[in-house]
PDB file of C-alpha atoms in Angstrom:
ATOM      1  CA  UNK A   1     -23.556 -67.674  16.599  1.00  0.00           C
ATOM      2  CA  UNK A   2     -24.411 -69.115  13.218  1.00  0.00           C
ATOM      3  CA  UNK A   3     -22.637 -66.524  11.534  1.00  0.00           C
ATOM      4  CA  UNK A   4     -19.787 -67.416  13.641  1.00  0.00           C
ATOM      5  CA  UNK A   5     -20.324 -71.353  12.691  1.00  0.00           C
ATOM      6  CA  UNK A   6     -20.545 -70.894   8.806  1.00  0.00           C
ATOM      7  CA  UNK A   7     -17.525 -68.344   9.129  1.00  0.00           C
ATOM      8  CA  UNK A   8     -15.485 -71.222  10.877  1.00  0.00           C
ATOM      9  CA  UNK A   9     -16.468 -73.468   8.245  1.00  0.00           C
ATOM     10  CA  UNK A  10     -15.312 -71.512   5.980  1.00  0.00           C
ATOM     11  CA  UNK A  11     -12.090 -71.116   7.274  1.00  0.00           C
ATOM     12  CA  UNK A  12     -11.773 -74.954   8.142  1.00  0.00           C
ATOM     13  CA  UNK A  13     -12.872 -75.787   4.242  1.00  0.00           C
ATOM     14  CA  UNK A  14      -9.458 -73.378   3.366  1.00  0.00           C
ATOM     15  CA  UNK A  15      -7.212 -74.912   5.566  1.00  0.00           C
ATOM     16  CA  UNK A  16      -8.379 -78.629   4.524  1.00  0.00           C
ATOM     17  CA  UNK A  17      -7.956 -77.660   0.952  1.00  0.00           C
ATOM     18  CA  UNK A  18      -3.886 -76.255   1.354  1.00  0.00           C
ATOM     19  CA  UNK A  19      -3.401 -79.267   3.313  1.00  0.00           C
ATOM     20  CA  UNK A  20      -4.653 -81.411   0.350  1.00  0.00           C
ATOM     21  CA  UNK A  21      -2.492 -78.674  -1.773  1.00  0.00           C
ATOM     22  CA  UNK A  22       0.482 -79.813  -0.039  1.00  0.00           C
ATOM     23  CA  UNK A  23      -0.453 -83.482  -0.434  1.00  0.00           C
ATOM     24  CA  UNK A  24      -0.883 -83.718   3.220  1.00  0.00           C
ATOM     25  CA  UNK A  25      -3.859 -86.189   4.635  1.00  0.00           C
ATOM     26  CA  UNK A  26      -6.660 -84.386   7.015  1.00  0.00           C
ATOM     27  CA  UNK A  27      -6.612 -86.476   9.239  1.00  0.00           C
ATOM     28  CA  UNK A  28      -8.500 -87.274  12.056  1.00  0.00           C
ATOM     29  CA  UNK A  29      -6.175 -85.862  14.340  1.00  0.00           C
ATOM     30  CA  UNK A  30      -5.180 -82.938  12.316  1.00  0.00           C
ATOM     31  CA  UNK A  31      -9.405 -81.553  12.241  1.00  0.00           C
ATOM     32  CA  UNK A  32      -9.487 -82.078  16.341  1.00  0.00           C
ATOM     33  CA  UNK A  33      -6.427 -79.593  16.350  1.00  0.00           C
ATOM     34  CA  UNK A  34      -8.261 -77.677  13.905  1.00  0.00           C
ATOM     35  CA  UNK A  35     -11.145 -77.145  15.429  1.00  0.00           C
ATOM     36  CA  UNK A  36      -9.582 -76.838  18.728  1.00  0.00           C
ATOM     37  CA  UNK A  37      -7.632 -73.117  17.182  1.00  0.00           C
ATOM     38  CA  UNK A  38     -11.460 -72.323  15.143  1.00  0.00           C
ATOM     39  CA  UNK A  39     -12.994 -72.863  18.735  1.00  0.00           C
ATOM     40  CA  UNK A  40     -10.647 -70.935  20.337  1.00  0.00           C
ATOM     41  CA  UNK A  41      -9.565 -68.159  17.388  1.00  0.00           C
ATOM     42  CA  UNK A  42      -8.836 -65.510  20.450  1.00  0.00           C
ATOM     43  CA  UNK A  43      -6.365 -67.694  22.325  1.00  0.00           C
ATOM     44  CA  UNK A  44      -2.715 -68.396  22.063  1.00  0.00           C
ATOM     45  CA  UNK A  45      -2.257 -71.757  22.904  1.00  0.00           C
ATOM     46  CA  UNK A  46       0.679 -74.447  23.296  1.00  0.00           C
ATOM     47  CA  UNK A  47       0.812 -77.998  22.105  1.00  0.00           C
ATOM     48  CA  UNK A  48       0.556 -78.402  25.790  1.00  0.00           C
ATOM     49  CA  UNK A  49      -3.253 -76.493  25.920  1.00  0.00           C
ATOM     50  CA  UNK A  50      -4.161 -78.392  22.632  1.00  0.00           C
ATOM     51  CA  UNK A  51      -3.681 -81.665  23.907  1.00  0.00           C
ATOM     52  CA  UNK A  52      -5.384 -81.206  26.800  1.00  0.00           C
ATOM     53  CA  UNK A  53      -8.110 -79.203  24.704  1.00  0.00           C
ATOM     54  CA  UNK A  54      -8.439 -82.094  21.885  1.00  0.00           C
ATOM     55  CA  UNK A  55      -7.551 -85.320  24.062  1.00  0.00           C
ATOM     56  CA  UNK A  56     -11.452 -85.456  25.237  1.00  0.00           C
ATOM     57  CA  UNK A  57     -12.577 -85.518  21.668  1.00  0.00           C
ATOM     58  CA  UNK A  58      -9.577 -87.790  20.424  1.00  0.00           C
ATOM     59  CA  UNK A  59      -8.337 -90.002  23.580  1.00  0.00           C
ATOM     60  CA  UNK A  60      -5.645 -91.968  21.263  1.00  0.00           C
ATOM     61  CA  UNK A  61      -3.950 -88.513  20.195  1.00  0.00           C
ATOM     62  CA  UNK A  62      -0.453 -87.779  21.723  1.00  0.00           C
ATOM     63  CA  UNK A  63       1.123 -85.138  22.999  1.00  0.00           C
ATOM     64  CA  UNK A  64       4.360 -85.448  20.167  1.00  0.00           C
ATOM     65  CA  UNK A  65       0.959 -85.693  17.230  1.00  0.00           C
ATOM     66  CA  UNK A  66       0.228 -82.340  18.511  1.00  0.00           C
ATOM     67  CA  UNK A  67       4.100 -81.000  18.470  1.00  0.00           C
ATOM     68  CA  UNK A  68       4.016 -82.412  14.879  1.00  0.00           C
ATOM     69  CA  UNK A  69       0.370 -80.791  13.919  1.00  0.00           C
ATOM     70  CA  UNK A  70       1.611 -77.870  15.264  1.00  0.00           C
ATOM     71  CA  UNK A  71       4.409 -77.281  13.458  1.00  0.00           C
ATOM     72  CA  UNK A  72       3.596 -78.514  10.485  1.00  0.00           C
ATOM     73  CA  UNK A  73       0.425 -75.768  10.122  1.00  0.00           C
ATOM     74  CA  UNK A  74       3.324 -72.695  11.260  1.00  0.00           C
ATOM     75  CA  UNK A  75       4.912 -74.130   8.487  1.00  0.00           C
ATOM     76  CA  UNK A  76       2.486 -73.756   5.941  1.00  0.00           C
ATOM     77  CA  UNK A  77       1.892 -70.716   7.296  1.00  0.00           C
ATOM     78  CA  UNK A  78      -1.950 -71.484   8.919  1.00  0.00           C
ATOM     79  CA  UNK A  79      -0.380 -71.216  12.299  1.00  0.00           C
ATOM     80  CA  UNK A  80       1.898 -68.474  13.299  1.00  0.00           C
ATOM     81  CA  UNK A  81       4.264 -69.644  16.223  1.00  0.00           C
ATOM     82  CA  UNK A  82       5.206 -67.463  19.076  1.00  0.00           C
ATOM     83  CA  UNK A  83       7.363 -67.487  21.782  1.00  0.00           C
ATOM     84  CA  UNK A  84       6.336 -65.024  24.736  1.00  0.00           C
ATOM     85  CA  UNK A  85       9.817 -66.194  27.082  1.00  0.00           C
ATOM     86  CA  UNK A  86       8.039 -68.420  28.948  1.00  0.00           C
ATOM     87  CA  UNK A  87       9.870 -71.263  27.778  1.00  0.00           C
ATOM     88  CA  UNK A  88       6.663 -72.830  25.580  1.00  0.00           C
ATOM     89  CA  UNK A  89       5.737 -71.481  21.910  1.00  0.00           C
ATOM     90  CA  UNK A  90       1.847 -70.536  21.957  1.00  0.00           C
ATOM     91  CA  UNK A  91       0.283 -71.051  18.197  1.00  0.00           C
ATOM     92  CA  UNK A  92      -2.562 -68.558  16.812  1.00  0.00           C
ATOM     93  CA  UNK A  93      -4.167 -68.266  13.193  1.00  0.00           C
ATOM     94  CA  UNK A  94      -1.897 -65.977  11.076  1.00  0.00           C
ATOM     95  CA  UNK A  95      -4.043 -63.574   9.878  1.00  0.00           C
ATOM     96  CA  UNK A  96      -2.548 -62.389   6.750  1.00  0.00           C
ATOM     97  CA  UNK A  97      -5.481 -60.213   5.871  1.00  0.00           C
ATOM     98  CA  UNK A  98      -5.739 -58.742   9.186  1.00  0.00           C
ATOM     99  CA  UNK A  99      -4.259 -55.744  10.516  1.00  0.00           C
ATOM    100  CA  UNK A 100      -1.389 -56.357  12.572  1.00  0.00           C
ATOM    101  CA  UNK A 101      -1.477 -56.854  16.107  1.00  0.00           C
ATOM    102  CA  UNK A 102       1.081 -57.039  18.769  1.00  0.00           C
ATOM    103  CA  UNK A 103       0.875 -58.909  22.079  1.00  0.00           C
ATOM    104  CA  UNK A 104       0.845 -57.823  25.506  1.00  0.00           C
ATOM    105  CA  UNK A 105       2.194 -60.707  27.842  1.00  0.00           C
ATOM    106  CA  UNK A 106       2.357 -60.458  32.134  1.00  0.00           C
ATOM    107  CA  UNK A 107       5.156 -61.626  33.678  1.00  0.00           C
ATOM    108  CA  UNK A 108       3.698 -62.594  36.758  1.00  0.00           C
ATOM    109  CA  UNK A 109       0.916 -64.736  35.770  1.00  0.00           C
ATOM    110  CA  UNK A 110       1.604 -65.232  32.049  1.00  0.00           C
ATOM    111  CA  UNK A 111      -1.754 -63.916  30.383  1.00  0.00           C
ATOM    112  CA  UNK A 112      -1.177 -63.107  26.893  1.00  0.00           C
ATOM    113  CA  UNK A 113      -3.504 -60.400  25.406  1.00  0.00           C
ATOM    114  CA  UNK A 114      -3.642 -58.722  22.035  1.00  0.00           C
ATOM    115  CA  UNK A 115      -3.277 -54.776  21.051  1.00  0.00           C
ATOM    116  CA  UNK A 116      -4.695 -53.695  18.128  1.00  0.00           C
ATOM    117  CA  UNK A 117      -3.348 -51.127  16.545  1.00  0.00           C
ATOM    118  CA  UNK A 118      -0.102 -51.171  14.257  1.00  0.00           C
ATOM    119  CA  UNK A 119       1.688 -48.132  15.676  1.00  0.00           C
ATOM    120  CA  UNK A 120       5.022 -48.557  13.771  1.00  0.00           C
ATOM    121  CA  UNK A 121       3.666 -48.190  10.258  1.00  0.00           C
ATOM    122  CA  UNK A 122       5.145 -45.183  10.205  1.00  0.00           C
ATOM    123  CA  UNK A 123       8.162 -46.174  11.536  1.00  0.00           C
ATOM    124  CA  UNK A 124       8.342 -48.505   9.149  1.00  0.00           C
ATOM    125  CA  UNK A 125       7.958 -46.203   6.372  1.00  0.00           C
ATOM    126  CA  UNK A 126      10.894 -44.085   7.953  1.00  0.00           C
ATOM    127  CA  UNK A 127      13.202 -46.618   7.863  1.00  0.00           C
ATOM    128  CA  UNK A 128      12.212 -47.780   3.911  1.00  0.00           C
ATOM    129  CA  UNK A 129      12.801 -44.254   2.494  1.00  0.00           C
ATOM    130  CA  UNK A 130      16.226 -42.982   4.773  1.00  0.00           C
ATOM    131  CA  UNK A 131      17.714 -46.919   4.587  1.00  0.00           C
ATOM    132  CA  UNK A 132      15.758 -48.485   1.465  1.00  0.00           C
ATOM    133  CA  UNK A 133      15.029 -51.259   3.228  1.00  0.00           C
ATOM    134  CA  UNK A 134      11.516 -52.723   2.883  1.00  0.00           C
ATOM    135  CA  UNK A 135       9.953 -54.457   5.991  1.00  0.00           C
ATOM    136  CA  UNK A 136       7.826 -57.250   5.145  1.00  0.00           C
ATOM    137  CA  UNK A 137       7.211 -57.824   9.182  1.00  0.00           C
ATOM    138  CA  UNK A 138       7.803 -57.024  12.185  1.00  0.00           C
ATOM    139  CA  UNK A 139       7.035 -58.431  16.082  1.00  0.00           C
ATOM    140  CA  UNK A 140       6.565 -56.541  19.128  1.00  0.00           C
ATOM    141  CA  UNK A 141       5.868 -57.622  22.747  1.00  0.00           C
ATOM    142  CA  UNK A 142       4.898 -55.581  25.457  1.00  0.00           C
ATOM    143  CA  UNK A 143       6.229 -57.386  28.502  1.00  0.00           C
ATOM    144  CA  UNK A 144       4.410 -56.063  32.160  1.00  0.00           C
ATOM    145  CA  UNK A 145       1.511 -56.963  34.965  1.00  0.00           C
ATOM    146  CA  UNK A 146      -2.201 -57.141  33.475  1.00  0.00           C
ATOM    147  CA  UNK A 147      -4.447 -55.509  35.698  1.00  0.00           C
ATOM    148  CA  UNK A 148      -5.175 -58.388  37.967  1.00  0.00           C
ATOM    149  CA  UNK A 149      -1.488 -58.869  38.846  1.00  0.00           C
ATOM    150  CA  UNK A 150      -0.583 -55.260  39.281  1.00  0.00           C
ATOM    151  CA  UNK A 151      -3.296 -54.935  41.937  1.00  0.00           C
ATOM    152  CA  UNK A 152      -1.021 -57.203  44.098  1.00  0.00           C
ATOM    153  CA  UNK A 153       2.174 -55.671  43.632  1.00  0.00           C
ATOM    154  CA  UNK A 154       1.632 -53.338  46.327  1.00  0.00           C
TER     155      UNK A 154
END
């Protein structure tokens, strides 16, 4: 767990210093939502989850602080925003030096999970040599019933 601590520390210590980068103020608001995603690195959450996440630790906070937070990390390219079709983005650390992952996503109860595993690599080289294209990214979803949803199907 302490590993875990000085690893998020790290990580917070990054972010606070490309804020400062991009003359941006850390402020009090801003590290609750922080630590909220550090706390919570294996989630995908919506401004919705955040506030009610950070609102114990920060009463005053608002939900449209959180919209703004939000965004404004995705746009620096902290956060990477998603939208699963259910109507609400979900945010989640972009992991540039991480191997890709793609998401998995129920449509009965709305669970998001992850896959690891980049299985279009290949594909991706296919399509740069026969089109000379080069793929910088690329998103995949998986759309279906986790295994708690499909046991009620029947």
């Amino acid at each position: 767990m302490a590993a875990k601590q000085e690893e998020w520390k790290d990580e917070y210590q990054k972010i606070c210093e490309l804020l400062r980068h991009h003359s941006y103020k850390l402020t009090p608001q801003r590290q609750t939502i922080l630590k909220a995603f550090l706390e919570n690195e294996d989630q995908h959450l919506s401004a919705e989850d955040t506030f009610m996440m950070v609102k114990h630790n920060y009463p005053d906070i608002g939900l449209a602080t959180v919209y703004r937070t939000l965004d404004l990390l995705a746009e620096l390219g902290i956060l990477q925003k998603n939208d699963f079709g259910d109507g609400r983005s979900r945010y989640e650390f972009n992991r540039k030096d991480e191997h890709h992952h793609h998401h998995l996503i129920c449509i009965k109860c709305g669970n998001v999970s992850e896959f690891d595993g980049d299985l279009l690599e290949s594909l991706e080289a296919e399509i740069e040599k026969r089109n000379g294209y080069q793929v910088v990214d690329h998103d995949l979803k998986f759309y279906g019933y986790c295994n708690k949803c499909k046991s009620t199907l029947d």
